[in-house]
Amino acid sequence: MPYFNCTGEIGKPDSVPEELPGSKSQAGVVPSTSAADGVSSSRVADSTGESSQETFKSNYAKLPDYLKSCLDYSSIVSNRHPVEIGKLVRLLLAEGLIQDKPGDIMEVVAANVVKELIDLGMLREVDDGSEVEVPASYLHLSIVKLEKQDFVAKTANSPVRRAIRDDGRDIFPNDEGRLIQSLFIITAERRGYSSGSTGGLSRAYMRNVCGMRFLLVLDLDGKIVYLPDEVGDLIHLRYLGVVNSDLDELPRTLGNLQKLQTLDIRMCGKLSELPIEVVHIQQLRHLLMSKSIDDCEIRVPEGIGKMVNLQTLSGIYGGDGIARELSALTQIRHLGVKRVSEDHAGELFAAIEKMENLESLSLEAEGCFFEETSTTLFPELDAFSPPPLLQEFYLLGGLIEIPIWLASMENLTRLTLSFSYLSESPTSALQFLPKLKHLNLWEAYKAKQIGKEFCSAGGFPALETLKIASEFLVEWTEIATGAFPRLRSLSFSCCSRLVFLPEGLQNISTLQELYLGSMHPDLERRLKGEDNYKTKHIPKLTFGLALRNLML
């Protein structure tokens, strides 16, 4: 099937670079367990040179069809920005690019395909590994480049995946005679670009979108004030994403979309409730509903406990009897709950403990004042016992102390503690977790100074990324020799009081990236002078604006 990526201008394709841009090579070779026999398993970064280009072409040509199709599709959805791995998995399923295997969970099969492409270097992990992108070398091979007249001729009566970068003129492209199977639209204000009005996509524009009756995927990113009833006519639709919009309600005709697998309505700032018709979509597997922190949650109607195919449920409020219904959803693998309070915490935690397949859990406490801050305080956490297979845990809310059970979560690979405001370091309990790869401490610890006790020799044996944000932190005095043996990325955000980087930072040979956000002026001067030896071995240094200007 053709892969085309087009701008909002009628028939004008996105350019794909003729030359492959150069970049630094990535260190290390990862053995592949891929079925793609004969494909190099090295994590080859983009590079110039005829021999390198021929290697890329050879590797691409040797891919089995199922991997080639998934790589080509990944090139469409990550062409402009990296894509969440979870979103990519859901899109691959909606497109029918993952072969159905009786007895297997299809999301797991799709995730394994993504991992195969990562191990082959054909997908590249970004930041903390939650997103991926296609390196330019393979992007160049995956996307067909056509001139305007060729696009019109070659896509007639042929299924097409199309991406539109709206320019704000509210003119829907003429797609007559083309069978659009997947449509991705990024609106003008999300792109920071407009040649005219930025009022968002109009009702007429959206009605034209909903006239594409054979759509499998519709992904809308940006300002949309109206989703017409005609969206219910897209009876083949398997994926509907409407994110970052101004919607205040969803049409009840969504209940007609009985083949829908994914409904993604995250960051719809005015949306407060879900129409009851949605809970009757029995094939729905992924319901993502979170809004911003201040806007709280989206209320769901009674009956959600009957949605036995749900794999993902996020942004839900656990009160109003919903916690009781959640106890029936034992198949859930990804769960996110907002406004956890004493009224329903016990019932909610009891329901979660029954979810033996749960892999990812996000809990956000209800708003109140804690320790003279506007953060929140978690109730009844000591009595909670997380499911044994849990791999990702996001906890947003105040803590008196770190829960004892957190140190025994041996399968945990990703942990975020936000606005915990702990008086004692959480790392004393966390540094011995054997599989923890990604740790995010966002206002998690109130200390002004941390030292060698933050991580002992051999501590955090699997940790690859560490992010720290703290309004209190002034100094990290020293890193113990042998600590953080696999750390590759260290980030400091919103640490405006931080004056000293730790002694011993220069001894972490695996460190590939250091990010420094808004820093104290004294630290800026030290990094340019006496403390330069601590960071000069790090291949990638990224700075906040003030520091970047000073370093230039």
C-alpha positions in Angstrom: 0.0 0.0 0.0 1.4 3.5 -0.9 2.7 5.7 1.9 2.2 9.4 1.2 2.7 12.4 3.5 1.1 15.6 2.3 0.8 19.2 3.5 -2.5 21.1 3.8 -1.8 22.6 0.4 -3.7 20.7 -2.2 -1.7 17.9 -3.7 1.6 19.2 -2.5 3.7 16.4 -0.8 6.1 16.8 2.1 9.7 16.8 1.0 11.8 13.8 1.9 15.5 14.7 2.0 17.6 13.5 -1.0 20.8 13.5 1.1 21.1 11.7 4.4 22.1 14.1 7.2 25.1 13.1 9.2 25.2 12.7 13.0 27.3 11.1 15.7 27.4 7.4 15.8 25.7 5.6 18.7 27.9 3.5 20.9 27.3 -0.2 21.4 25.9 -3.1 19.4 22.7 -4.8 20.5 22.3 -8.4 19.4 19.0 -9.0 17.5 16.5 -11.7 18.0 14.6 -10.6 15.0 13.1 -12.9 12.4 14.7 -10.6 9.8 17.6 -13.0 9.0 20.5 -11.3 7.3 19.7 -7.8 8.6 22.5 -6.1 10.5 21.6 -5.9 14.1 23.9 -2.9 14.9 22.2 0.2 16.1 23.5 2.2 13.1 23.0 5.9 13.4 22.5 8.2 10.4 25.7 8.7 8.4 26.8 10.0 5.1 28.7 8.1 2.4 27.7 5.8 -0.4 28.6 2.6 1.5 26.4 3.5 4.4 23.5 4.3 2.2 23.8 1.0 0.5 23.9 -0.7 3.9 20.7 1.0 4.8 19.0 0.0 1.6 20.2 -3.6 1.9 18.9 -3.8 5.5 15.6 -2.4 4.5 15.2 -4.7 1.5 15.9 -7.8 3.7 13.2 -7.0 6.2 10.3 -9.5 6.2 7.0 -7.9 5.0 5.5 -7.5 8.4 8.4 -5.5 9.7 8.8 -3.5 6.5 5.1 -2.5 6.7 5.4 -1.5 10.3 8.5 0.6 9.7 6.9 2.3 6.7 3.9 3.2 8.8 6.1 4.4 11.6 7.7 6.8 9.2 4.3 8.4 8.6 3.3 8.9 12.2 6.8 10.0 13.4 7.8 12.1 10.4 7.5 15.4 12.2 7.8 14.5 15.9 8.6 11.3 17.9 5.6 9.2 18.6 4.6 7.5 21.9 5.3 3.8 21.8 1.8 3.1 23.2 0.2 5.2 20.4 2.2 3.5 17.7 1.1 0.1 19.0 -2.5 1.2 18.9 -2.2 2.6 15.4 -0.5 -0.6 14.1 -3.4 -2.6 15.4 -6.0 -0.3 13.9 -4.3 -0.5 10.5 -4.4 -4.3 10.6 -0.6 -4.5 10.3 -0.2 -6.9 13.1 -1.0 -10.6 12.4 -3.7 -12.0 14.7 -2.4 -14.8 16.8 -5.0 -16.8 18.7 -4.3 -16.8 22.4 -2.0 -13.8 22.3 -2.7 -10.3 23.4 -2.3 -8.3 20.2 -0.9 -5.3 22.0 1.9 -7.4 23.3 2.6 -8.8 19.8 2.7 -5.2 18.4 5.0 -4.0 21.2 7.3 -6.9 20.4 7.4 -5.8 16.7 8.3 -2.3 17.8 11.1 -3.7 20.0 12.4 -5.7 17.0 12.7 -2.5 15.0 14.4 -0.8 17.9 16.9 -3.6 18.2 17.7 -3.4 14.5 18.3 0.4 14.8 15.4 1.1 12.4 13.4 2.8 15.2 15.3 5.0 17.7 14.2 5.5 21.3 13.9 9.2 22.3 14.4 10.8 25.6 13.5 8.3 28.3 12.5 5.6 25.9 8.8 6.3 26.0 8.8 7.6 22.4 10.4 6.5 19.1 11.3 8.0 15.8 12.6 6.7 12.4 16.2 7.7 11.7 16.5 9.8 8.6 18.3 7.0 6.7 15.3 4.8 6.9 12.7 7.6 6.7 14.2 8.4 3.3 13.5 4.8 2.2 10.1 4.4 3.7 8.2 7.5 2.4 7.4 7.8 -1.3 8.3 11.2 -2.7 6.0 12.4 -5.5 5.5 15.6 -7.4 2.1 17.1 -7.4 1.0 15.6 -10.7 2.3 12.2 -9.8 0.4 12.3 -6.5 -2.9 13.0 -8.2 -2.3 10.2 -10.8 -0.8 7.5 -8.7 -3.1 7.7 -5.7 -6.4 7.5 -7.7 -8.5 4.5 -6.5 -5.7 3.3 -4.3 -5.8 3.2 -0.5 -3.7 6.0 1.0 -2.5 7.1 4.4 -2.5 10.8 4.4 -1.0 13.5 6.8 -2.3 17.1 6.5 -0.5 20.0 8.1 -3.2 22.6 8.3 -2.2 26.2 7.4 -5.1 28.0 9.1 -7.0 28.8 5.9 -9.7 26.3 6.7 -9.7 24.8 3.1 -10.1 21.1 3.0 -7.9 19.5 0.3 -9.6 18.0 -2.7 -9.3 14.3 -2.3 -11.9 13.3 -4.8 -11.1 9.9 -6.4 -8.7 8.9 -3.7 -9.4 6.3 -1.1 -8.1 7.7 2.2 -7.7 4.9 4.8 -5.8 6.9 7.5 -6.0 10.7 8.0 -3.7 12.6 10.4 -4.4 16.3 10.8 -2.2 18.8 12.8 -4.0 22.1 13.1 -2.3 25.5 12.4 -2.1 26.7 16.0 -0.5 23.4 17.1 2.1 24.0 14.4 2.6 27.6 15.5 1.9 28.6 11.9 -0.9 30.3 10.0 -1.4 32.2 6.8 -4.8 33.5 8.0 -7.4 32.7 10.7 -6.5 30.4 13.7 -10.1 29.7 14.7 -9.5 26.0 14.3 -11.2 23.6 12.0 -14.7 24.7 11.1 -17.9 22.6 11.0 -17.8 22.5 7.2 -14.2 21.3 7.3 -15.0 18.5 9.9 -18.1 17.4 7.8 -15.7 16.9 4.9 -13.4 14.8 7.1 -16.4 12.7 8.2 -17.3 12.2 4.5 -14.4 9.8 4.1 -16.5 6.7 4.8 -13.7 4.1 4.6 -11.4 5.6 7.2 -9.8 3.2 9.6 -7.8 5.9 11.5 -8.7 9.5 12.2 -6.1 11.4 14.3 -6.9 15.1 14.9 -4.4 17.1 16.9 -5.3 20.7 17.8 -8.1 23.2 17.9 -11.4 21.7 17.0 -14.6 23.1 18.5 -17.1 20.8 17.0 -17.2 17.1 16.2 -20.3 16.6 13.9 -22.8 13.8 14.3 -21.6 12.5 10.9 -18.6 11.0 12.7 -21.0 8.2 13.5 -21.2 7.3 9.8 -17.5 6.2 9.9 -18.5 2.7 10.7 -15.2 1.2 9.7 -13.2 3.4 12.1 -10.9 1.6 14.5 -9.0 4.6 15.8 -10.3 8.0 16.7 -8.0 10.6 18.3 -9.1 14.1 19.1 -6.4 15.6 21.3 -5.6 19.2 22.4 -9.0 20.3 21.2 -11.6 22.8 22.6 -14.4 20.3 22.5 -17.0 20.6 25.3 -19.0 17.5 24.3 -18.9 14.4 22.1 -21.7 13.4 19.8 -23.9 10.5 20.9 -23.5 8.9 17.5 -20.1 7.6 18.6 -22.1 4.6 19.7 -22.4 3.6 16.0 -18.6 3.0 15.8 -18.8 -0.7 16.8 -15.4 -1.5 15.3 -13.7 1.3 17.3 -10.6 0.0 19.2 -9.1 3.3 20.4 -10.8 6.5 21.6 -8.1 9.1 22.5 -9.6 12.3 23.9 -6.7 13.5 26.0 -6.3 17.2 26.7 -9.8 18.3 25.6 -9.9 21.2 27.9 -13.7 21.8 28.0 -14.8 18.2 28.0 -16.1 16.9 31.3 -18.2 13.8 30.6 -18.4 10.8 28.3 -21.7 10.1 26.5 -23.3 6.8 27.7 -23.3 5.4 24.2 -19.5 5.0 24.4 -19.8 2.2 27.0 -21.8 0.2 24.5 -18.8 -0.1 22.1 -17.9 -3.6 23.0 -14.7 -3.7 20.8 -13.2 -0.7 22.5 -9.8 -1.6 23.9 -8.2 1.8 24.7 -10.0 4.7 26.3 -7.6 7.6 27.0 -9.3 10.6 28.6 -6.9 12.6 30.8 -7.1 16.4 30.9 -4.6 18.8 32.4 -3.9 18.6 36.1 -6.0 21.6 37.0 -8.9 20.5 34.9 -9.2 17.2 36.8 -10.9 14.3 35.1 -13.7 13.2 32.7 -16.7 11.6 34.3 -17.8 8.3 32.8 -21.4 6.9 33.0 -22.4 3.7 34.7 -21.8 0.5 32.8 -18.1 0.9 32.2 -17.6 -2.3 34.2 -19.1 -4.2 31.3 -16.4 -3.2 28.9 -14.5 -6.4 29.2 -12.2 -5.8 26.2 -10.6 -2.7 27.7 -6.9 -2.8 27.9 -6.2 0.9 28.6 -8.3 3.3 30.7 -6.9 6.6 31.7 -8.1 9.9 33.1 -11.0 8.3 35.0 -12.5 9.5 38.3 -12.6 6.8 40.9 -15.6 8.2 42.8 -19.3 8.0 42.3 -19.3 4.2 42.5 -16.9 3.8 39.5 -14.3 2.1 41.8 -16.8 -0.7 42.3 -17.2 -1.2 38.6 -13.5 -1.2 38.1 -13.3 -4.4 40.1 -14.9 -6.2 37.2 -12.2 -5.1 34.7 -9.5 -7.6 35.7 -8.1 -7.6 32.2 -6.9 -4.0 32.3 -3.2 -3.6 31.5 -2.9 0.3 31.7 -4.9 2.3 34.3 -4.8 6.0 35.2 -7.1 7.4 38.0 -7.4 11.1 39.0 -8.7 12.7 42.2 -8.1 9.7 44.5 -9.6 10.6 47.9 -10.5 9.0 51.2 -14.1 8.6 50.0 -13.2 5.9 47.6 -9.5 5.1 48.0 -10.0 1.8 49.9 -12.5 0.5 47.3 -10.3 1.7 44.4 -7.2 0.0 45.7 -9.1 -3.2 46.3 -10.2 -3.1 42.6 -6.7 -2.5 41.4 -5.3 -5.4 43.4 -7.6 -7.7 41.4 -6.0 -6.5 38.1 -3.4 -9.3 37.8 -2.4 -8.2 34.3 -1.8 -4.6 35.2 1.5 -3.3 33.7 1.1 0.5 34.1 -0.6 2.5 36.8 -1.0 6.2 37.3 -2.6 7.6 40.5 -3.2 11.3 41.2 -4.5 12.4 44.6 -7.4 14.8 45.1 -6.5 18.5 45.6 -5.8 19.8 49.1 -3.1 21.7 51.0 -0.1 19.8 52.2 3.0 21.1 53.8 2.1 24.7 52.9 1.9 23.8 49.2 -1.0 23.5 46.8 -0.2 19.9 46.2 -2.2 16.8 47.3 -1.9 14.1 50.0 -2.4 10.5 49.2 -4.8 8.5 51.5 -4.4 4.9 52.6 -1.3 4.0 50.5 0.2 1.9 53.3 -2.7 -0.6 52.9 -2.2 -0.8 49.1 -0.6 -3.9 47.5 0.3 -3.3 43.8 -0.2 -6.1 41.3 3.0 -8.2 40.8 3.4 -7.6 37.1 3.4 -3.8 37.4 6.2 -2.3 35.3 5.3 1.4 35.2 4.1 3.5 38.2 3.2 7.2 38.2 2.4 8.7 41.6 1.3 12.3 41.8 0.6 13.6 45.3 2.0 14.3 48.8 3.6 11.5 50.8 4.5 11.5 54.5 7.0 8.7 53.8 7.8 6.4 51.0 5.5 3.3 51.0 7.3 0.2 52.2 6.0 -1.9 49.4 7.5 0.3 46.7 11.0 -1.1 47.5 9.8 -4.7 46.7 8.4 -4.0 43.2 11.0 -6.2 41.4 9.4 -5.8 38.0 9.3 -2.0 38.0 11.1 -0.4 35.1 9.7 3.1 35.2 8.8 5.3 38.2 7.6 8.9 38.5 7.1 10.6 41.9 5.6 14.0 41.5 4.9 16.6 44.2 5.6 14.1 46.9 7.6 16.6 49.0 9.2 13.9 51.1 11.4 14.8 54.0 13.7 11.8 53.6 15.4 10.7 50.4 13.2 8.2 48.4 16.3 6.7 46.8 17.4 4.8 49.9 14.5 2.4 49.2 14.5 2.6 45.4 18.2 2.2 44.5 18.0 -1.6 44.9 15.2 -2.2 42.5 16.8 -4.6 40.0 14.9 -3.6 36.8 14.3 0.2 37.3 15.4 1.9 34.1 13.7 5.4 34.3 13.3 7.5 37.4 11.6 10.9 37.4 11.7 12.8 40.7 9.6 16.0 40.2 9.5 17.9 43.4 9.7 14.6 45.2 12.2 15.5 47.8 12.6 18.7 49.9 16.3 18.4 50.7 18.6 21.4 50.0 21.7 19.1 49.8 22.2 15.5 48.7 25.4 13.5 48.8 26.8 10.0 48.4 23.8 8.5 50.3 21.6 9.3 47.3 23.1 6.3 45.5 25.6 3.9 46.9 28.2 1.9 44.9 26.3 -0.5 42.7 23.0 1.3 43.4 20.4 1.7 40.6 22.0 -1.2 38.7 19.7 -0.8 35.6 18.9 2.9 35.7 19.4 4.6 32.3 17.6 8.0 32.8 17.3 10.2 35.9 15.2 13.4 35.9 15.2 15.7 38.9 13.1 18.8 39.4 13.4 20.6 42.7 12.8 24.2 44.0 14.9 23.3 47.1 18.0 21.6 45.8 21.2 23.7 46.2 24.0 21.2 46.0 24.7 17.6 45.1 28.0 17.1 46.8 29.3 13.8 45.6 28.5 10.6 43.6 29.9 7.4 45.1 32.3 5.5 42.9 30.5 2.7 41.1 27.0 4.3 41.5 24.7 4.5 38.5 26.6 1.9 36.4 24.3 2.2 33.4 23.1 5.8 33.5 23.1 7.4 30.1 20.9 10.5 30.6 20.7 13.0 33.6 18.3 15.9 33.6 17.9 18.9 36.0 14.7 20.9 35.4 13.4 23.9 37.5 16.5 23.7 39.8 17.0 27.4 39.9 18.9 27.2 43.3 21.4 24.5 42.2 24.9 25.8 42.6 27.1 22.7 42.4 27.1 19.6 40.2 28.4 16.5 42.1 32.0 15.5 42.3 32.2 12.1 40.6 29.9 13.0 37.7 33.0 12.8 35.5 33.4 9.1 36.5 30.1 7.9 35.0 31.5 6.7 31.7 28.1 5.6 30.4 26.6 9.1 30.6 25.7 10.3 27.1 23.4 13.3 27.8 23.2 16.0 30.5 20.3 18.5 30.5 20.4 21.6 32.6 17.3 23.8 32.7 17.0 27.1 34.5 20.2 27.2 36.7 21.7 29.5 39.3 24.1 32.0 37.8 27.0 30.7 39.9 26.6 27.2 38.3 26.6 28.8 34.9 30.0 30.4 35.6 31.4 27.2 37.1 30.4 25.1 34.0 32.3 27.5 31.8 35.4 27.5 34.1 36.5 25.4 37.1 33.8 22.7 36.9 34.2 22.1 33.1 36.1 18.9 33.8 32.9 17.3 35.2 31.0 17.6 32.0 33.5 17.7 29.1 33.3 13.9 28.6 29.5 13.9 28.0 28.7 13.8 24.3 25.4 15.7 24.4 24.9 18.8 26.7 21.6 20.6 26.5 21.0 23.9 28.3 18.2 26.2 29.3 18.0 29.5 27.4 20.0 31.7 29.8 22.8 29.1 30.1 22.9 28.5 26.4 23.4 32.2 25.7 26.2 32.3 28.2 28.0 29.3 26.7 27.9 30.5 23.1 
